[in-house]
PDB file of C-alpha atoms in Angstrom:
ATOM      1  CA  UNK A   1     206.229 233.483 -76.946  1.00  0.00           C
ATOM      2  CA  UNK A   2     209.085 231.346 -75.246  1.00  0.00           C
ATOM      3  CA  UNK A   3     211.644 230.341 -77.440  1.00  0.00           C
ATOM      4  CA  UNK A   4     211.857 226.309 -78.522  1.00  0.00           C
ATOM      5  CA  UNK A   5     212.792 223.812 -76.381  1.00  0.00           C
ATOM      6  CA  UNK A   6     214.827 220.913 -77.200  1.00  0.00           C
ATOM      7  CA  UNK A   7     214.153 217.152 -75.483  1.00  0.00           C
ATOM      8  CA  UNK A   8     216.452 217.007 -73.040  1.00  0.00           C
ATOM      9  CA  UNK A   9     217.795 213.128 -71.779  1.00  0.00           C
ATOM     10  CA  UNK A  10     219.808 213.410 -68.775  1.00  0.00           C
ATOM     11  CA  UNK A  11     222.004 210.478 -67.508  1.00  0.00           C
ATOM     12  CA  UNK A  12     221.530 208.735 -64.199  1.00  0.00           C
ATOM     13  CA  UNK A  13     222.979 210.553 -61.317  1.00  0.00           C
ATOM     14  CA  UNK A  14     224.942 213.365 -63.904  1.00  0.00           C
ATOM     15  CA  UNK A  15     225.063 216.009 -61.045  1.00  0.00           C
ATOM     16  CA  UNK A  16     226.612 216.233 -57.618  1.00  0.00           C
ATOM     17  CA  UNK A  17     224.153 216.417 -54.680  1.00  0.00           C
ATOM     18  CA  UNK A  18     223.389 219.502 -53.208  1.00  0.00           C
ATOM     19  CA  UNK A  19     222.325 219.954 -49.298  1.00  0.00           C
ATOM     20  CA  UNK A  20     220.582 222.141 -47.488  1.00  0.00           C
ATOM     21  CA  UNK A  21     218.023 221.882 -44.552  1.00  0.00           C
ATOM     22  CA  UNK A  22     219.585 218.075 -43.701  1.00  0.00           C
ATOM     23  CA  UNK A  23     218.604 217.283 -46.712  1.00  0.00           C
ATOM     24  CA  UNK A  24     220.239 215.757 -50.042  1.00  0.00           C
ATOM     25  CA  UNK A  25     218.880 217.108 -53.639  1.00  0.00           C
ATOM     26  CA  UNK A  26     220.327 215.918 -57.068  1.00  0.00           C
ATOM     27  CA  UNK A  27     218.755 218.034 -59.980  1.00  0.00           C
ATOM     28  CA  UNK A  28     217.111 215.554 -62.567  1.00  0.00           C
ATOM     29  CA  UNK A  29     215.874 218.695 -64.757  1.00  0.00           C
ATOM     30  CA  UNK A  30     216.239 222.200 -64.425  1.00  0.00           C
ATOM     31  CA  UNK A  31     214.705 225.497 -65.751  1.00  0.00           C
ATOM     32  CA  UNK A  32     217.495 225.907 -68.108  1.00  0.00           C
ATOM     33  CA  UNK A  33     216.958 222.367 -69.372  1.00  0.00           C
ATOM     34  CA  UNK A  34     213.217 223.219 -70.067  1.00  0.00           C
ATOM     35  CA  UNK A  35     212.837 226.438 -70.974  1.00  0.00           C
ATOM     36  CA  UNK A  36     211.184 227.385 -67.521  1.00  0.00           C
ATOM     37  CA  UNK A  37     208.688 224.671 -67.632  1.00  0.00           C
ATOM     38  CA  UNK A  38     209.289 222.904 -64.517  1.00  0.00           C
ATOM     39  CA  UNK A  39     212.487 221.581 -62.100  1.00  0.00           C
ATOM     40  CA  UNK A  40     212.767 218.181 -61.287  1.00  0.00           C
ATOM     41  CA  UNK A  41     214.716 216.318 -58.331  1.00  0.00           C
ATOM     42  CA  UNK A  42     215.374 212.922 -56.262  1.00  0.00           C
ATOM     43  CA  UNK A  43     215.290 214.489 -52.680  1.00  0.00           C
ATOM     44  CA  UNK A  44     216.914 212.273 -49.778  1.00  0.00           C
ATOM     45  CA  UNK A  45     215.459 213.042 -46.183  1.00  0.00           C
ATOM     46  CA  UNK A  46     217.060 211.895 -43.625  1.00  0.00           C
ATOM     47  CA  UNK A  47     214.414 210.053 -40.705  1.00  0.00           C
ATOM     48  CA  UNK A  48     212.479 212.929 -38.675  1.00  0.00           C
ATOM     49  CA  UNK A  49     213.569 215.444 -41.027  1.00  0.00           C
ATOM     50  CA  UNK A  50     211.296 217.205 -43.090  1.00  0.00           C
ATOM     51  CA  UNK A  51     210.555 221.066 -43.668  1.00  0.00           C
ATOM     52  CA  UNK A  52     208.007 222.808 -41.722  1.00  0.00           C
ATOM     53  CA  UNK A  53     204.669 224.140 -42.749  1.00  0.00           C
ATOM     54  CA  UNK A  54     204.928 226.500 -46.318  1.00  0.00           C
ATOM     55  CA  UNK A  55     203.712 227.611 -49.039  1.00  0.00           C
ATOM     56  CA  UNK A  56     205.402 228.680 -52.512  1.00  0.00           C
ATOM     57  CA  UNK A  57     203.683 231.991 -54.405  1.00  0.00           C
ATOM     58  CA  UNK A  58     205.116 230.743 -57.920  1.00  0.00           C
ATOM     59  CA  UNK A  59     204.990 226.542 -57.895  1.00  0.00           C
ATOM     60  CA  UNK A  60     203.093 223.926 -58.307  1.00  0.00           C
ATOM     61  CA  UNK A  61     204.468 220.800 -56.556  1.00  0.00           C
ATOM     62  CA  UNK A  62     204.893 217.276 -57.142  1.00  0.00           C
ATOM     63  CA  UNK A  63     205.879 214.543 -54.781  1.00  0.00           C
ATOM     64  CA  UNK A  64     206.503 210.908 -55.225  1.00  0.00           C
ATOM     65  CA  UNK A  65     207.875 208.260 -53.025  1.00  0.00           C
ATOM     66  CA  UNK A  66     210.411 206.246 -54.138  1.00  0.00           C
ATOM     67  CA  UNK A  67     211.613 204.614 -50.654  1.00  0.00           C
ATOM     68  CA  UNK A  68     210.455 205.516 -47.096  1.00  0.00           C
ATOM     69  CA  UNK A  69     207.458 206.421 -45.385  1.00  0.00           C
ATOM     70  CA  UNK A  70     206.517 210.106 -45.200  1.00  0.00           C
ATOM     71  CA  UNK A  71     203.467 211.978 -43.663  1.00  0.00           C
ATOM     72  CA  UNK A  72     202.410 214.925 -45.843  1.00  0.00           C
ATOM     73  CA  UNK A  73     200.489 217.961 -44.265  1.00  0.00           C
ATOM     74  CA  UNK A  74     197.952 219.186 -46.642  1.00  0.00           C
ATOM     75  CA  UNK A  75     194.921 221.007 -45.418  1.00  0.00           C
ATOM     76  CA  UNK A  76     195.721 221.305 -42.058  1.00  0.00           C
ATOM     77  CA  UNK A  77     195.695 217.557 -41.479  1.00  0.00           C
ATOM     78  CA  UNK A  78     198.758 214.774 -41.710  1.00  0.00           C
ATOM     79  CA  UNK A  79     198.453 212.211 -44.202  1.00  0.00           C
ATOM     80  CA  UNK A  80     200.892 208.913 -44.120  1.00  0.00           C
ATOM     81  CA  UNK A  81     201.922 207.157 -47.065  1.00  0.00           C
ATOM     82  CA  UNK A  82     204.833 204.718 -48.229  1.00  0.00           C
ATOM     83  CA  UNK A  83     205.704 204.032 -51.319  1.00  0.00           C
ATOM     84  CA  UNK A  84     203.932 204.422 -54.964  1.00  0.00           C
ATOM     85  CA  UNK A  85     201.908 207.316 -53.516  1.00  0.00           C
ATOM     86  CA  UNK A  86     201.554 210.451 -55.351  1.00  0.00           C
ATOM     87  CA  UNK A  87     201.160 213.983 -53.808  1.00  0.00           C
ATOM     88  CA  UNK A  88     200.247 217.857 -55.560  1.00  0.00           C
ATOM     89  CA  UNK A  89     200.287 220.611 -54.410  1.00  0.00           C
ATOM     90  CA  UNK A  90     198.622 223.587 -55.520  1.00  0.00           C
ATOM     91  CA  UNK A  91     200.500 227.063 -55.326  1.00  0.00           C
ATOM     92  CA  UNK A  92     199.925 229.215 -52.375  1.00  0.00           C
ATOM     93  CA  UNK A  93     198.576 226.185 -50.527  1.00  0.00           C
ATOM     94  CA  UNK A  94     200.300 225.230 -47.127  1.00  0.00           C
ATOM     95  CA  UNK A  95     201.929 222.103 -46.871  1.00  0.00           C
ATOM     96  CA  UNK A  96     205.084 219.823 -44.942  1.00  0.00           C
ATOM     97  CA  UNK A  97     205.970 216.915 -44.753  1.00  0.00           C
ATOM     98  CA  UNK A  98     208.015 214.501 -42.898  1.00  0.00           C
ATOM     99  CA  UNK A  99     210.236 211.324 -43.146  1.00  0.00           C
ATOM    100  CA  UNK A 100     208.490 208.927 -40.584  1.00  0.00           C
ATOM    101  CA  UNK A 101     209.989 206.116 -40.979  1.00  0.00           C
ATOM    102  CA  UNK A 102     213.893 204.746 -39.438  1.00  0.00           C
ATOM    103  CA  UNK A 103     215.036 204.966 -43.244  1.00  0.00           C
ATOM    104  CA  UNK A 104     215.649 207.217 -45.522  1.00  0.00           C
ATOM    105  CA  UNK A 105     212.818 208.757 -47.529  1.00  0.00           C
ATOM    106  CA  UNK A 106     213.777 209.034 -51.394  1.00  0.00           C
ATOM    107  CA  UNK A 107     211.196 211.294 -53.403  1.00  0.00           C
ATOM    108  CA  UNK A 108     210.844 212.167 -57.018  1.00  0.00           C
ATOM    109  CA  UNK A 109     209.863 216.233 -56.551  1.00  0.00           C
ATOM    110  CA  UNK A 110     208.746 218.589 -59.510  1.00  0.00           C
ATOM    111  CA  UNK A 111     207.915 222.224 -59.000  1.00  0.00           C
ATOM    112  CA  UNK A 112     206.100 223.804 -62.470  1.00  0.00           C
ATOM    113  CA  UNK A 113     207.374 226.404 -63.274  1.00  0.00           C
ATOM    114  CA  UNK A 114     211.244 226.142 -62.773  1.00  0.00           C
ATOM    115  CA  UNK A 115     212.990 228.428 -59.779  1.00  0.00           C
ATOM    116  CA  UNK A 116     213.413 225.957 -56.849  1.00  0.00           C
ATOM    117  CA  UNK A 117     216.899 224.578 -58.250  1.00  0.00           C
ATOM    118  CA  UNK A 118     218.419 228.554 -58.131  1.00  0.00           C
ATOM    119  CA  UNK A 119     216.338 228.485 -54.704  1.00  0.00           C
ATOM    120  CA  UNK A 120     217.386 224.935 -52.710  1.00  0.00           C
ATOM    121  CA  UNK A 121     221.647 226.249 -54.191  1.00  0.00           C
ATOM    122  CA  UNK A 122     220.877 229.284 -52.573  1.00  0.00           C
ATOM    123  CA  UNK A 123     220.109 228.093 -49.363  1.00  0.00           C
ATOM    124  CA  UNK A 124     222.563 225.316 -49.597  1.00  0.00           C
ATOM    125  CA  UNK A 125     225.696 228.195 -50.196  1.00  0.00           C
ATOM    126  CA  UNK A 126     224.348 229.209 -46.704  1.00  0.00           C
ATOM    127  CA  UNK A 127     224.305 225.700 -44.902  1.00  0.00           C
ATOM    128  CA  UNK A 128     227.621 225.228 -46.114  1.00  0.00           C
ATOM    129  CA  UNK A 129     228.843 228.118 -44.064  1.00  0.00           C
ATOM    130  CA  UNK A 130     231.213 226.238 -41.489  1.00  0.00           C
ATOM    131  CA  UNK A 131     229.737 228.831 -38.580  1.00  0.00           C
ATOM    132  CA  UNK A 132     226.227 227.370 -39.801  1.00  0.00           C
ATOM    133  CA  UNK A 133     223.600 229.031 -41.552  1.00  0.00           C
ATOM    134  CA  UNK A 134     222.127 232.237 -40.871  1.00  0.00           C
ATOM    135  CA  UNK A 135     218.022 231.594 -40.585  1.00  0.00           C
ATOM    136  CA  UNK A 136     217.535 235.309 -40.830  1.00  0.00           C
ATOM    137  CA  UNK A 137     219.141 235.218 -44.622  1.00  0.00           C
ATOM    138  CA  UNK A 138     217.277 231.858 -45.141  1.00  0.00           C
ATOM    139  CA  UNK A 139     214.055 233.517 -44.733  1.00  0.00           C
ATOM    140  CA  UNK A 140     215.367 235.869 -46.661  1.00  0.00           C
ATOM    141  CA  UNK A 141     216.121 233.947 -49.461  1.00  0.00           C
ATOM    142  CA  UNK A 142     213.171 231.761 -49.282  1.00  0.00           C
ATOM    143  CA  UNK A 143     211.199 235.504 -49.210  1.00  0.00           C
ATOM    144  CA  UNK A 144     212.942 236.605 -52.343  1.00  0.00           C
ATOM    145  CA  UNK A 145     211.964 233.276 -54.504  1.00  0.00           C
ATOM    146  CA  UNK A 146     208.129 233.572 -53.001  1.00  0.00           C
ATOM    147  CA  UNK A 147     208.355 230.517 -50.270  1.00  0.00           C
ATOM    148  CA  UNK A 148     207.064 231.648 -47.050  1.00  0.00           C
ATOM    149  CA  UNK A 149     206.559 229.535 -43.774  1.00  0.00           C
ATOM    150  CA  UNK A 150     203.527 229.547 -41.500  1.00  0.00           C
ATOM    151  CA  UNK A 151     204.992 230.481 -38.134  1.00  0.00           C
TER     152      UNK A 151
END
């Protein structure tokens, strides 16, 4: 049995940004902050940027669009959508998605259960690497917190 969880209320904008992958992430909620349950985030993508086809072993996933217009790859087919719309996505399905619009995209992301936060700082300890990031030790990393992408 997990142990109790207190209600957590976390203040607008109360941690720094972190960046990885040309992208901008600021942690709304994080395992520690629910006992596991899930990690929540306001992601900032950057127009034409977006990650490529994946799939997580361990999350569900949540997307919603704030700002922007993003296509979203779910079952092999691209789906285009502004804001208001709502995405899941299962576990071990394969899915991308990409800013599409000459904005930035702002998204409201939760992953159920927690991980991605010690993932995304991870990977973002390697971008920041002035010599740039080593892909081989992304994959690795990615690998080692059960996201793989379909090359």
């Amino acid at each position: 049995m997990n142990p109790p969880v207190s209600p957590v209320l976390v203040p607008s904008a109360s941690q720094p940004p972190v960046h990885a992958f040309g992208e901008e992430v600021v942690f709304l909620l994080t395992g520690e902050q629910t006992g596991g349950a899930l990690t929540q985030w306001i992601e900032t993508t950057p127009p034409g940027v977006g990650p490529p086809p994946h799939w997580h072993e361990n999350e569900d996933e949540w997307f919603h669009v704030l700002e922007g217009r993003v296509s979203f790859l779910t079952d092999g087919v691209w789906h285009e959508v502004g804001p208001g719309a709502t995405a899941f996505v299962p576990k071990n399905a394969v899915h991308a998605f990409k800013n599409v619009g000459d904005a930035p995209l702002r998204m409201l992301i939760t992953t159920a259960p927690s991980g991605f936060e010690i993932f995304f700082t991870c990977c973002a300890a390697e971008f920041a690497n002035p010599a740039g990031p080593d892909m081989d030790r992304i994959l690795e990393i990615s690998a080692e917190h059960g996201i793989h992408f379909d090359t």
